[in-house]
Short mmCIF file of C-alpha atoms in Angstrom, two decimals:
data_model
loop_
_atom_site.label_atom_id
_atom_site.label_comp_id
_atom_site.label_asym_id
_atom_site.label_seq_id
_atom_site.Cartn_x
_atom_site.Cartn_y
_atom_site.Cartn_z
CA UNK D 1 -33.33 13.62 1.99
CA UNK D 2 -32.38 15.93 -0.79
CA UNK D 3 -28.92 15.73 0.05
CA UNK D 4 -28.66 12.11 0.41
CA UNK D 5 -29.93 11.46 -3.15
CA UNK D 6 -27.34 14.12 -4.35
CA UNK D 7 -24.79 11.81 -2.62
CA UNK D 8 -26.27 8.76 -3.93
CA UNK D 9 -26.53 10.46 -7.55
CA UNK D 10 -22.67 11.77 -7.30
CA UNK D 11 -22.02 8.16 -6.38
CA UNK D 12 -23.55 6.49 -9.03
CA UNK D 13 -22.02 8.93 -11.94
CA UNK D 14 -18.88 8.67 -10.17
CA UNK D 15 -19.35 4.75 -10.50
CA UNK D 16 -20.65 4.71 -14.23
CA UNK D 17 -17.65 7.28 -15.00
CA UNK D 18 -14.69 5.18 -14.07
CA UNK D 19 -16.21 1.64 -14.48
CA UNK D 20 -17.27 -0.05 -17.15
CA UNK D 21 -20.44 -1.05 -17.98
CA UNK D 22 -19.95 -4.50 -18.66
CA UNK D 23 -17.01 -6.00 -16.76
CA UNK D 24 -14.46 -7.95 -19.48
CA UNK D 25 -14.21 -10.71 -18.09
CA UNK D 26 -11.82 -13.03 -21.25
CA UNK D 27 -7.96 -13.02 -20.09
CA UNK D 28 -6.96 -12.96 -24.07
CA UNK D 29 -8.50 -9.48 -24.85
CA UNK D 30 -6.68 -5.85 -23.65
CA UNK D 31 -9.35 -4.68 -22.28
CA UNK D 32 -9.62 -7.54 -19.46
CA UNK D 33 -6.16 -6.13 -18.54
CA UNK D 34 -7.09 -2.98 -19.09
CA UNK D 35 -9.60 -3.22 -16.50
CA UNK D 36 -7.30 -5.39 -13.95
CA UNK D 37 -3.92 -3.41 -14.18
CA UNK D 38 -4.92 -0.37 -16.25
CA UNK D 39 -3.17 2.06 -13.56
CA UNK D 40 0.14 2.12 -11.72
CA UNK D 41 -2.26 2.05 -8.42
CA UNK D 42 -3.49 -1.51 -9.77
CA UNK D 43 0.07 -3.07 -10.93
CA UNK D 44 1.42 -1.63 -7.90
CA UNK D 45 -1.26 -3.83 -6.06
CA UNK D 46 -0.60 -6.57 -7.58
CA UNK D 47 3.07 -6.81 -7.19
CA UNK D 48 2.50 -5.69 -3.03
CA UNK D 49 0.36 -9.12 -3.28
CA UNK D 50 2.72 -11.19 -4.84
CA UNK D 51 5.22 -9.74 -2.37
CA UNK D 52 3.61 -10.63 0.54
CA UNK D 53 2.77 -14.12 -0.76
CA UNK D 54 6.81 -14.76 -1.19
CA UNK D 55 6.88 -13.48 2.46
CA UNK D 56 4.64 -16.10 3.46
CA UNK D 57 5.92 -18.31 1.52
CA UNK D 58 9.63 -17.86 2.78
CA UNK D 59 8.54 -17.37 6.70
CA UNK D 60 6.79 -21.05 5.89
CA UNK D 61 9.93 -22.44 4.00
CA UNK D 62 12.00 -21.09 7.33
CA UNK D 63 9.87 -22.46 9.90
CA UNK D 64 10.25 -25.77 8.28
CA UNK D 65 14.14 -25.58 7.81
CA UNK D 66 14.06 -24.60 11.91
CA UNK D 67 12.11 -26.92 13.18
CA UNK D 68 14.06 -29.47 13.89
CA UNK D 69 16.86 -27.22 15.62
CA UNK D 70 15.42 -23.66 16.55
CA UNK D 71 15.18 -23.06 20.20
CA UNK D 72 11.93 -22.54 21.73
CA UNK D 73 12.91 -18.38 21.11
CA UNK D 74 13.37 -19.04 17.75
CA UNK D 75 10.72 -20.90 16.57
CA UNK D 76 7.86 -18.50 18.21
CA UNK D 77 10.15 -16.24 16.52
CA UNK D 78 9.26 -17.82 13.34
CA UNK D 79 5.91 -17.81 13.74
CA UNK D 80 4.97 -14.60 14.54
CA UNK D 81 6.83 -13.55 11.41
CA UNK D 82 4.30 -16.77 9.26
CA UNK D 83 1.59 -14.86 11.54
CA UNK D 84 2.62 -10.94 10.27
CA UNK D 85 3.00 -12.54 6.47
CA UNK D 86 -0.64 -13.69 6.80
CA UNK D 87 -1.95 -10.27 7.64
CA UNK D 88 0.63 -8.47 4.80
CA UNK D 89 -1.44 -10.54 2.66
CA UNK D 90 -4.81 -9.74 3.83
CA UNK D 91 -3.91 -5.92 3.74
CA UNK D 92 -2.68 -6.25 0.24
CA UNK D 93 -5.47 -7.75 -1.20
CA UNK D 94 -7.31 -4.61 0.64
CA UNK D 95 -5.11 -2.77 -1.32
CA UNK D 96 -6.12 -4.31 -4.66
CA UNK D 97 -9.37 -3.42 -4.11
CA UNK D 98 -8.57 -0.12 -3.20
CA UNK D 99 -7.02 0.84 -6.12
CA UNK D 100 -9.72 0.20 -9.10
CA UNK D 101 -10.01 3.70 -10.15
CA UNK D 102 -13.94 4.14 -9.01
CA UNK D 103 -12.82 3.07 -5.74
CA UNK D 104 -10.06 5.55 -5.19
CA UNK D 105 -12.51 8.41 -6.88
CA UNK D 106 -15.42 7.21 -4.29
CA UNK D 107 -13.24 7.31 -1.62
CA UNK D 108 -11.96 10.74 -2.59
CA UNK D 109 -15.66 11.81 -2.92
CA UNK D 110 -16.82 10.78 0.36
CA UNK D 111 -13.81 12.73 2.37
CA UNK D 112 -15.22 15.22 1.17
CA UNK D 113 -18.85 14.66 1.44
CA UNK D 114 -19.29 13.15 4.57
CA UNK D 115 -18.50 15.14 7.87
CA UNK D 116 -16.28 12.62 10.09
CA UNK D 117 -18.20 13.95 12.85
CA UNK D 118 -21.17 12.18 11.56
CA UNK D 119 -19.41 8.89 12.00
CA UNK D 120 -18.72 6.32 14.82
CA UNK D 121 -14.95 6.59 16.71
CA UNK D 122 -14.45 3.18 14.55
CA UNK D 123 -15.53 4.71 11.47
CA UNK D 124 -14.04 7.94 12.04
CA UNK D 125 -10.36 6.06 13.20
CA UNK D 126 -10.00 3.04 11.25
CA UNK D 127 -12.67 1.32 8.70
CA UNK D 128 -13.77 4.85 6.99
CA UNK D 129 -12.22 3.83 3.49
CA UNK D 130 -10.49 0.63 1.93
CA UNK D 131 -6.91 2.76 2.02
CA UNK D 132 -7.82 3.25 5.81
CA UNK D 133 -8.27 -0.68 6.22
CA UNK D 134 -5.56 -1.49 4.57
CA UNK D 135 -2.77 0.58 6.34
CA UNK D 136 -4.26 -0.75 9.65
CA UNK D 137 -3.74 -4.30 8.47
CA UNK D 138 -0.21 -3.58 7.59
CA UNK D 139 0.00 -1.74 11.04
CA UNK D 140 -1.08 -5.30 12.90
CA UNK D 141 0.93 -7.26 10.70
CA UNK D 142 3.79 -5.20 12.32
CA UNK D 143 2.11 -5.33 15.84
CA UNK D 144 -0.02 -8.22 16.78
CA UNK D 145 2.31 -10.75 15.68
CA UNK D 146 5.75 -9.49 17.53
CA UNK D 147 3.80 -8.40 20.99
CA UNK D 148 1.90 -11.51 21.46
CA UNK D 149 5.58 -12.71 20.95
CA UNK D 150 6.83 -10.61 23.57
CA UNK D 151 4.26 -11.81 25.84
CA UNK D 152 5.25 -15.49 25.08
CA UNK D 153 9.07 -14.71 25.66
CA UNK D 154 8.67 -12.88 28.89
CA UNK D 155 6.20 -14.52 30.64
CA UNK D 156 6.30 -17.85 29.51
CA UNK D 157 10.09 -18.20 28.62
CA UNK D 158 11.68 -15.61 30.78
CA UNK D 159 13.78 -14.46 28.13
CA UNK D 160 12.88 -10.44 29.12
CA UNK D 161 16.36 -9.08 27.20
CA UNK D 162 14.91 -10.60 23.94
CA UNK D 163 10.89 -9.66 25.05
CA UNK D 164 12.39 -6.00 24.95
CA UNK D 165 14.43 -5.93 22.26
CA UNK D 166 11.40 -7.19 20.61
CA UNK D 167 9.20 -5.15 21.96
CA UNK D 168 11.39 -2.06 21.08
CA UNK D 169 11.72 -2.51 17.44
CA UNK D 170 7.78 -3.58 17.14
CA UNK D 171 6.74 -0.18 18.79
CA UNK D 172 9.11 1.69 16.48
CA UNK D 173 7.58 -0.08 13.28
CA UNK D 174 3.83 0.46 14.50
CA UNK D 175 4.49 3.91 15.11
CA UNK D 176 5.87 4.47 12.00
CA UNK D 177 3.18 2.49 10.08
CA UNK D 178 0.37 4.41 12.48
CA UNK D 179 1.61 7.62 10.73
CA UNK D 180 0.99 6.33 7.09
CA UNK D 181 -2.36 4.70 8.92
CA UNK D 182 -3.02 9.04 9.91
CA UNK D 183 -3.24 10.01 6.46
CA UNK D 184 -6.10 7.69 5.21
CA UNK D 185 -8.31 9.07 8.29
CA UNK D 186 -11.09 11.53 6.98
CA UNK D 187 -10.18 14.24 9.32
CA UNK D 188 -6.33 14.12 6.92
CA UNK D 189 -8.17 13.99 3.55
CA UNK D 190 -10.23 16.62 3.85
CA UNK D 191 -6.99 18.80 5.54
CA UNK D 192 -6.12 21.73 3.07
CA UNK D 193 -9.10 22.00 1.16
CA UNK D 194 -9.02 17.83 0.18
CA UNK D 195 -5.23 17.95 -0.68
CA UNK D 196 -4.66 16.02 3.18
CA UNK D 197 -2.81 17.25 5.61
CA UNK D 198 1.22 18.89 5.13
CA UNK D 199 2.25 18.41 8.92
CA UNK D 200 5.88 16.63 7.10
CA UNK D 201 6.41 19.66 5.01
CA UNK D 202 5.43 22.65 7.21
CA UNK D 203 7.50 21.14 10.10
CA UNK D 204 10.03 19.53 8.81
CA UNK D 205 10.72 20.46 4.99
CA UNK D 206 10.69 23.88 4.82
CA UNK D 207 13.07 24.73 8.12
CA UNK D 208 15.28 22.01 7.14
CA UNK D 209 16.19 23.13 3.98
CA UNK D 210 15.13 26.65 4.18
CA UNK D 211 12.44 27.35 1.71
CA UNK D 212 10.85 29.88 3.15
CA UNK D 213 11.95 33.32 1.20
CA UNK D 214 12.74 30.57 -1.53
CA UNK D 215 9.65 30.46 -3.53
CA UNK D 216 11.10 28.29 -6.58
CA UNK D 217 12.23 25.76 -4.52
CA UNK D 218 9.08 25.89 -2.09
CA UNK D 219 6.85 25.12 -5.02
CA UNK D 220 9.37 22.46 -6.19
CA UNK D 221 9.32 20.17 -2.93
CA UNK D 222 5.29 21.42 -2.48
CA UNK D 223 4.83 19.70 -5.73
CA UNK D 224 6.56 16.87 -4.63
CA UNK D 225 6.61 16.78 -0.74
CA UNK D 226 3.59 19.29 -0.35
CA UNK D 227 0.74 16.35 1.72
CA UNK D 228 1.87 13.44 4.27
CA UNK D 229 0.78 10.90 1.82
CA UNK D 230 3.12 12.02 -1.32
CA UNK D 231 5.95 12.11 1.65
CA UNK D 232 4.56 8.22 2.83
CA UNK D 233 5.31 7.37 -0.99
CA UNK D 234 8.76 8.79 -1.64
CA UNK D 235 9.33 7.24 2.09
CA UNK D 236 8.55 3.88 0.74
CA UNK D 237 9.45 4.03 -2.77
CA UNK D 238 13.28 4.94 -1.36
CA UNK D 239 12.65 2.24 0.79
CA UNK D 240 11.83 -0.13 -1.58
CA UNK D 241 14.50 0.68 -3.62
CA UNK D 242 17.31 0.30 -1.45
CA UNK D 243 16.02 -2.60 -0.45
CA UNK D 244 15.77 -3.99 -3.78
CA UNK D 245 19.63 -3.47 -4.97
CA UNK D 246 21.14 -6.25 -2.29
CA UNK D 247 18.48 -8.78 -2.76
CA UNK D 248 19.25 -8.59 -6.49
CA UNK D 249 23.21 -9.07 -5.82
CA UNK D 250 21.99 -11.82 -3.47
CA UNK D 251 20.40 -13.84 -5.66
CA UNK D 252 23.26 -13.13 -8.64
CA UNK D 253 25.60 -14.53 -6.18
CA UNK D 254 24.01 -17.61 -4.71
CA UNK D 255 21.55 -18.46 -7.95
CA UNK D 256 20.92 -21.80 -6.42
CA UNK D 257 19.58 -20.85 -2.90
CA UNK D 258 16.02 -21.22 -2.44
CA UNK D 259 16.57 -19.16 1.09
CA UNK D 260 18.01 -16.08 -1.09
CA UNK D 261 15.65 -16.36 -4.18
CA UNK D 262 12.50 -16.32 -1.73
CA UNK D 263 14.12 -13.26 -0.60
CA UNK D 264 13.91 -12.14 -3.74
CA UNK D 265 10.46 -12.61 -4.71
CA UNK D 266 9.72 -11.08 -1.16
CA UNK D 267 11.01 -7.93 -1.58
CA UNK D 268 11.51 -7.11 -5.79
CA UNK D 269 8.10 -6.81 -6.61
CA UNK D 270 7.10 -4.47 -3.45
CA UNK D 271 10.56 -2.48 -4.62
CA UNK D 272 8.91 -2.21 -7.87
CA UNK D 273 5.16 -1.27 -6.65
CA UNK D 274 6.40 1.34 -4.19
CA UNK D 275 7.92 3.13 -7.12
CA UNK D 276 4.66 2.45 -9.23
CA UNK D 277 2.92 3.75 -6.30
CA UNK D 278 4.89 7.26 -6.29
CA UNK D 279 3.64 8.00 -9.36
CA UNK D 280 0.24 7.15 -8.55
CA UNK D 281 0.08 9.26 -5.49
CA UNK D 282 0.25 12.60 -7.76
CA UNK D 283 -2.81 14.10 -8.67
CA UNK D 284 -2.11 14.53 -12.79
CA UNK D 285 -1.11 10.76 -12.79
CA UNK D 286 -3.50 9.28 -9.86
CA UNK D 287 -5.55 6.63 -11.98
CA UNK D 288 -3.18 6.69 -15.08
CA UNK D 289 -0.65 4.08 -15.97
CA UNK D 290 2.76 3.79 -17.40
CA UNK D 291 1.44 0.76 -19.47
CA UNK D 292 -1.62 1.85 -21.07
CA UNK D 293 -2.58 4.36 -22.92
CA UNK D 294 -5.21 7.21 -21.55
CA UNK D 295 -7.39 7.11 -24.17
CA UNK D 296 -11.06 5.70 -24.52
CA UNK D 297 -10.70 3.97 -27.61
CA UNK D 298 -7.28 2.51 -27.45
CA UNK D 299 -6.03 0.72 -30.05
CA UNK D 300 -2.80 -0.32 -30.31
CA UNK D 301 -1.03 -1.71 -33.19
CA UNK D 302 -4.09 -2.50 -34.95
CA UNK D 303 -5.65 -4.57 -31.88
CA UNK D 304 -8.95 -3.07 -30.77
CA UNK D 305 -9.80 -3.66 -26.81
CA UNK D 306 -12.38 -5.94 -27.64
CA UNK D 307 -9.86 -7.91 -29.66
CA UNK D 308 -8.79 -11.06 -28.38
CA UNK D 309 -4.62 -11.46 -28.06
CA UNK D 310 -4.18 -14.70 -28.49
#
C-alpha cells in the first residue's frame, strides 16, 4: 500500500509539474499555444495528423477518379489504401496525445516503476503506453488493410501473382513498423538502465564502422545512434526528407494538379514532423521546442502569456 501511494504521489507531482493548473483554453493568447504546440513532440503531432488527413483525403479523391474505370484489382486496391489512411489517422491523433509533455514524463515514469511482469501479455505487448498504441496503429494501418486485400485478390479474384506481390511488400512494411512498435514495449524502456534498448548500435553500428578502439567516434554515434528509438527517428526523419524533395518539385511542376498537390499535403508536413521529431527524441531537448522559449515566465516582445494576440 505504501508503495502504491508513492506511485500515485510521483504521479500526481509529475502531473502538477508539467501541466498547468488551469488549462488556457482562448486561441488569441500565447499561452493557449503554448500549451497545444509548446514542444517539437506536439508540432510534430500535429503535422503527422494533418498528414494523414491529406492521405485520406487523396486515397478518397482517387477512389472517386477510379471508379468509373478501375478494375475490380484496382479498386479493392483503392480501398484498402482509404482503409490504412483511416487508421494513420487514428494512430496520429494517439500520437497527439502522447506527446503533451506530462504524458511523455508519465509514461517515462511508469517504465520504470512498474515491473512488466506485473502486467497482462496485452499490457505487457501492446496497450502499456500511448507511444505503444500508437506504433501498433500505424503497424495495422500497414497490415490489416493490404492482407484482407490479399485475401480478396486470391481467393475471391484469383489474381495470386498480385495477392503475393501484395502480400510481400505488406509483410516487409509490418515488420519494419513491428520494430519501431519493439521499442515502446516496457521490457525496451527500461533496457540500459531506462535509456531503452541499443540492439541497432551494438550489432550493427559499431562493427560496421568500426568504433570499437575508437572512443571519440563511439561516443559521437552513442550520442546520436546510442538506443533503437533515436535510430527509429533518424530512420524516419531521412525518410521523410527524401521523401519530401520530389513531392515539392512535383507540385512546382504541375501547380494545377489536385492529384500532385494532395501529394503534397500527404507527405510535407510528416517530412517536416519526422525532423521535429529527431530532435525531440534526445534527452536535453525531449519536451523543448524550437518555437518557444524554455522559460516559465515568457514574455516575448512585450506580450505576456496571458496576453491576448489579437
Amino acid at each position: 500500500e505504501e508503495d502504491e501511494e508513492e506511485a500515485i504521489d510521483e504521479e500526481a507531482f509529475i502531473i502538477t509539474t508539467y501541466k498547468p493548473e488551469v488549462e488556457p483554453r482562448d486561441p488569441r493568447t500565447k499561452a493557449f499555444w503554448k500549451r497545444h504546440m509548446g514542444t517539437d513532440s506536439l508540432v510534430g503531432s500535429y503535422l503527422f495528423l494533418l498528414s494523414s488527413v491529406g492521405y485520406l483525403s487523396m486515397t478518397i479523391y482517387s477512389l472517386h477518379q477510379k471508379s468509373n474505370t478501375a478494375t475490380s484489382v484496382q479498386f479493392a486496391l483503392q480501398l484498402a489504401n482509404v482503409f490504412s489512411a483511416v487508421l494513420f489517422t487514428l494512430s496520429s491523433l494517439y500520437f497527439i496525445k502522447l506527446s503533451y509533455p506530462e504524458i511523455i514524463m508519465l509514461m517515462i515514469y511508469r517504465s520504470a516503476a512498474i515491473d512488466p511482469e506485473t502486467m497482462t501479455f496485452l499490457e505487457r505487448y501492446f496497450t502499456a503506453n500511448d507511444m505503444l498504441i500508437a506504433l501498433w496503429l500505424a503497424t495495422a494501418a500497414l497490415g490489416l488493410p493490404y492482407l484482407s486485400l490479399v485475401l480478396y485478390e486470391c481467393l475471391v479474384l484469383g489474381e495470386w501473382v498480385n495477392g503475393l506481390i501484395v502480400f510481400l511488400t505488406t509483410i516487409l512494411g509490418v515488420a519494419l513498423s513491428g520494430v519501431m512498435s519493439a521499442t515502446a514495449m516496457p521490457d525496451c524502456m527500461r533496457a540500459n538502465n531506462g535509456k531503452g534498448t541499443r540492439v541497432v548500435f551494438e550489432k550493427c553500428v559499431v562493427p560496421l564502422l568500426g568504433l570499437k578502439n575508437d572512443s571519440d567516434r563511439f561516443t559521437f554515434y552513442s550520442k546520436h545512434l546510442g538506443n533503437d528509438g533515436l535510430v527509429v527517428a533518424w530512420t524516419l526523419g531521412i525518410l521523410g526528407t527524401l521523401c519530401g524533395i520530389p513531392v515539392t518539385i512535383l507540385v512546382i511542376l504541375h501547380p494545377r494538379s489536385i492529384s500532385m498537390w494532395l501529394i503534397f499535403w500527404s507527405t510535407m508536413p510528416f517530412s517536416v514532423g519526422s525532423l521535429l521529431f529527431v530532435r525531440a527524441s534526445y534527452p536535453e531537448t525531449m519536451n523543448s521546442s524550437i518555437f518557444f522559449s524554455d522559460e516559465e515566465n515568457d514574455v516575448s516582445h512585450g506580450i505576456d502569456e496571458g496576453t491576448p494576440l489579437l
